[in-house]
C-alpha positions as a Python dict, from the first residue, in 0.01 Angstrom:
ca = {
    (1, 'X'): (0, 0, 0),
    (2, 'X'): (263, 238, 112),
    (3, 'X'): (621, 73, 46),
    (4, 'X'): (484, -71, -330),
    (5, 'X'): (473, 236, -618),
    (6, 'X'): (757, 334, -822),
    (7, 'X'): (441, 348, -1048),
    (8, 'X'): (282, 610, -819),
    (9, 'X'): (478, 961, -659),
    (10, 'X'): (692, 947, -941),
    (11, 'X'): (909, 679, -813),
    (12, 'X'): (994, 894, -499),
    (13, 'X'): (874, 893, -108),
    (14, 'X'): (1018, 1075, 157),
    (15, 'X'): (943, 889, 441),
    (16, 'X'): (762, 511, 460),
    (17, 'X'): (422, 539, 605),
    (18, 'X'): (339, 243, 864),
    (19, 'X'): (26, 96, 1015),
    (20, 'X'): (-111, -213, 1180),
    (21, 'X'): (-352, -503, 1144),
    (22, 'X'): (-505, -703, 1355),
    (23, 'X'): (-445, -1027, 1233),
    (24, 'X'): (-532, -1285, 1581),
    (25, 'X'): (-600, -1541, 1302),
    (26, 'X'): (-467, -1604, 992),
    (27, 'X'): (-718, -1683, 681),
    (28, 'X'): (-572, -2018, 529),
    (29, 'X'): (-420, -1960, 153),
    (30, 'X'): (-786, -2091, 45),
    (31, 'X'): (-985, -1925, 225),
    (32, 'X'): (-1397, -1783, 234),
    (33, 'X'): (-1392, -1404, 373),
    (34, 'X'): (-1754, -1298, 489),
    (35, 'X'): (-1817, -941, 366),
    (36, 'X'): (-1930, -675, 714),
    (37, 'X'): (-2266, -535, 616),
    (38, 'X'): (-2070, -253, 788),
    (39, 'X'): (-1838, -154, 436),
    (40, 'X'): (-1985, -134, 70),
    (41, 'X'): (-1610, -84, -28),
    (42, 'X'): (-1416, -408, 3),
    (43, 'X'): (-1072, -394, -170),
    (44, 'X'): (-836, -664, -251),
    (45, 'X'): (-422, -613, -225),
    (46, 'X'): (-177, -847, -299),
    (47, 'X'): (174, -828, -116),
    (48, 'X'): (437, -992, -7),
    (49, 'X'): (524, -1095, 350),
    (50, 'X'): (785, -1062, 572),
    (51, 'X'): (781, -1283, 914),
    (52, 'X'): (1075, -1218, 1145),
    (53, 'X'): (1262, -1531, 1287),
    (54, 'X'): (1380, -1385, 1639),
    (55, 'X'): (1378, -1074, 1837),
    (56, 'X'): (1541, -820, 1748),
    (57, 'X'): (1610, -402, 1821),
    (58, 'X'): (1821, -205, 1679),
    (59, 'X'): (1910, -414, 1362),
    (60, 'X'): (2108, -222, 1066),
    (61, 'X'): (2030, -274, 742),
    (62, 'X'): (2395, -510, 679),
    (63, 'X'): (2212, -714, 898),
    (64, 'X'): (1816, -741, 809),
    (65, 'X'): (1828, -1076, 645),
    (66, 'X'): (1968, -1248, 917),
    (67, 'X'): (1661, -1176, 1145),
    (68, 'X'): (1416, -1307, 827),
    (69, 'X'): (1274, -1657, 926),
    (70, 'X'): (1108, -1654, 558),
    (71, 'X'): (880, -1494, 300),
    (72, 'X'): (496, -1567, 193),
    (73, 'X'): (204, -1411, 64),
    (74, 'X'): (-74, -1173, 184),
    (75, 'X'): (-395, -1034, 17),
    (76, 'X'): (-437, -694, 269),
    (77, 'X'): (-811, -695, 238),
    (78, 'X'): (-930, -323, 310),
    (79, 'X'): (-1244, -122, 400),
    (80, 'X'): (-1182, 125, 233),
    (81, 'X'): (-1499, 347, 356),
    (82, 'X'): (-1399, 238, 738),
    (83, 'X'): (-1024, 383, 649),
    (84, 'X'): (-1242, 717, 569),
    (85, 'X'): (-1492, 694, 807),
    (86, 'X'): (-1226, 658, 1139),
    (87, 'X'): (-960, 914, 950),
    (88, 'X'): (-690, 609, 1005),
    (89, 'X'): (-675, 271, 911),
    (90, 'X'): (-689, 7, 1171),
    (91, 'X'): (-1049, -57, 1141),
    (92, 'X'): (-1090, -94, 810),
    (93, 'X'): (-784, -309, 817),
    (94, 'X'): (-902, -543, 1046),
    (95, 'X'): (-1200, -692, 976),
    (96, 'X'): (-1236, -1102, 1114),
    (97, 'X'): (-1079, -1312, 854),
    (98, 'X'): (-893, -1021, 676),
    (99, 'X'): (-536, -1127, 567),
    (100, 'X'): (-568, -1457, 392),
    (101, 'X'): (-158, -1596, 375),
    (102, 'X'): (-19, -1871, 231),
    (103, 'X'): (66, -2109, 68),
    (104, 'X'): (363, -2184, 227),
    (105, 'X'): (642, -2024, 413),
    (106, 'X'): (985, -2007, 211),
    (107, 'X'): (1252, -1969, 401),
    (108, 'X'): (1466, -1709, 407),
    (109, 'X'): (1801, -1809, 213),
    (110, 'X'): (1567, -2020, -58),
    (111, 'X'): (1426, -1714, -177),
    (112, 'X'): (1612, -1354, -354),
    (113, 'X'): (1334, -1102, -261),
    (114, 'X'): (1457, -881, -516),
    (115, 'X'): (1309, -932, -871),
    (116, 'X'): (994, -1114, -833),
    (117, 'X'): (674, -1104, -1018),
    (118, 'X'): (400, -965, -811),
    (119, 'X'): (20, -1018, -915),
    (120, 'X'): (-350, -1037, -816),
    (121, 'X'): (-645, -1137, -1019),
    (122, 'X'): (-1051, -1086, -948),
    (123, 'X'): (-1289, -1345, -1131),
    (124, 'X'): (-948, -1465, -1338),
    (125, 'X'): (-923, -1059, -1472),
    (126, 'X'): (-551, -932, -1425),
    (127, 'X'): (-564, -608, -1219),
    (128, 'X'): (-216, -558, -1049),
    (129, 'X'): (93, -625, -1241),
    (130, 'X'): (427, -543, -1101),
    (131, 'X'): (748, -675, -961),
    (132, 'X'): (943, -654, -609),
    (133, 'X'): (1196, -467, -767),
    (134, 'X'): (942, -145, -758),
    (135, 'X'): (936, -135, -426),
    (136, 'X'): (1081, 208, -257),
    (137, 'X'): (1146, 73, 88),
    (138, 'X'): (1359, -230, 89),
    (139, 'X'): (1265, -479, 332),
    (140, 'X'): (1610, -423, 479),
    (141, 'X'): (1543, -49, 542),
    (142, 'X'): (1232, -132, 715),
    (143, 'X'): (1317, -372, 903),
    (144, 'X'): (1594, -143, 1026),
    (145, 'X'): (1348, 137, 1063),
    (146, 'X'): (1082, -37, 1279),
    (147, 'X'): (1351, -210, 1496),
    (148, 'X'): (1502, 127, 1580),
    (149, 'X'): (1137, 204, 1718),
    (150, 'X'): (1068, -106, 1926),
    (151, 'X'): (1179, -472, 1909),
    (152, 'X'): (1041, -680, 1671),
    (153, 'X'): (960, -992, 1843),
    (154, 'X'): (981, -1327, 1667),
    (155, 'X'): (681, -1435, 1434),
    (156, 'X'): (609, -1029, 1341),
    (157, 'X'): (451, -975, 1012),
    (158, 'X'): (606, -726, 785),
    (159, 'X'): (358, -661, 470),
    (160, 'X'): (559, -471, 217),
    (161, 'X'): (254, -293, 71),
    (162, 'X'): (107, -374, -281),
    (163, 'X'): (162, -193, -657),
    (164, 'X'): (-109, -29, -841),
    (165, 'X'): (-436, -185, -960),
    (166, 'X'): (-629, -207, -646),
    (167, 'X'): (-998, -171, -602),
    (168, 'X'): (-989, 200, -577),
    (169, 'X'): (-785, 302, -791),
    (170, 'X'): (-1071, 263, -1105),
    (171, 'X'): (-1252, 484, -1267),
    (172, 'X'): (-1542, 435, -1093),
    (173, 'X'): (-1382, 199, -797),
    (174, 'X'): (-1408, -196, -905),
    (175, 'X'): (-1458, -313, -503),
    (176, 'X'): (-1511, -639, -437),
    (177, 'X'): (-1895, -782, -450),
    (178, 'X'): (-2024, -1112, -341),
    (179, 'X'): (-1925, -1405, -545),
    (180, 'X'): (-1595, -1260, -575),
    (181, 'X'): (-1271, -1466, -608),
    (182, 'X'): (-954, -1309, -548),
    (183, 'X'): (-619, -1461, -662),
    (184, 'X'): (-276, -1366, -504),
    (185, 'X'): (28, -1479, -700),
    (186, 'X'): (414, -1419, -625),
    (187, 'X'): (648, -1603, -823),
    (188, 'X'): (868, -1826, -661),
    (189, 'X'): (593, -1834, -379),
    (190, 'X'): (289, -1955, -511),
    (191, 'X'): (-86, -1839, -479),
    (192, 'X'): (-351, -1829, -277),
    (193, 'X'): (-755, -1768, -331),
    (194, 'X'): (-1019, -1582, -149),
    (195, 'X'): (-1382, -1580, -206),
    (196, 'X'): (-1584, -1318, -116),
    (197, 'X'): (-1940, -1452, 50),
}
């Protein structure tokens, strides 16, 4: 969302923009997500994921990879009308059931994070298109970043945020409706499904 658009800003951003997610439980890589009669904006965003092997505070960017247990895939699903509504985003990010992962975890020195083709589809339609390489933020200047703020304790979540094509960014918004199925592909990875109910 933030860390994902050379496409967007014209390639430049001053400063990374953070938020959270609740995320108590993990949607399984095939998952059924049941829309909130409390959004009429549902929004899809595919990204990849971080997860942090140990503790850690402090860490410079030399040594980021070292505290990397591996890499998957997420599909941020976002109210975007809750984002609005509260004037920040932990709401709307956080609805039960909202951050489908999967399909597997790949560990850390299996994968080069660096050049990989990033993709979602709705109903088998390509909407985002892009590659890790976009990215602004590095996921060694993050984790650097957030570990200067507070320790990152093992099993964190890192979501590098997610290139253009989402939901919103249509002319008029495409949001996801029931009957939806969302595909999140990352190569070297895999992909994972979501259907909207």
């Amino acid at each position: 969302s933030m860390r994902f658009k050379k496409e967007a800003f014209d390639g430049k951003r001053e400063e990374a923009v953070y938020f959270s997610k609740r995320v108590n439980e993990c949607a399984s890589p095939d998952s059924i997500f049941h829309r909130e009669s409390k959004t009429n904006q549902l929004d899809y965003e595919v990204e990849l994921v971080v997860i942090i092997g140990k503790d850690c505070k402090n860490i410079p960017k030399e040594q980021a990879k070292e505290v990397i247990f591996g890499y998957t895939i997420g599909n941020d699903i976002s109210a975007r009308d809750l984002q609005a509504k509260h004037k920040q985003w932990y709401a709307g990010k956080s609805l039960e059931g909202a951050f489908p992962m999967g399909p597997y975890i790949i560990l850390r020195d299996s994968l080069d994070t660096s050049n990989l083709a990033i993709k979602s589809y709705v109903n088998g339609e390509l909407r985002q298109n892009s590659n890790t390489s976009k990215m602004i933020f590095g996921i060694d200047s993050v984790i650097a970043e957030l570990s200067s703020y507070f320790t990152l304790k093992a099993g964190s979540i890192i979501s590098m945020g997610t290139p253009s094509g989402v939901g919103m960014g249509f002319n008029p918004p495409r949001f996801l409706q029931s009957g939806d199925i969302v595909t999140c592909e990352i190569e070297g990875i895999g992909s994972i499904r979501t259907r909207i109910v």
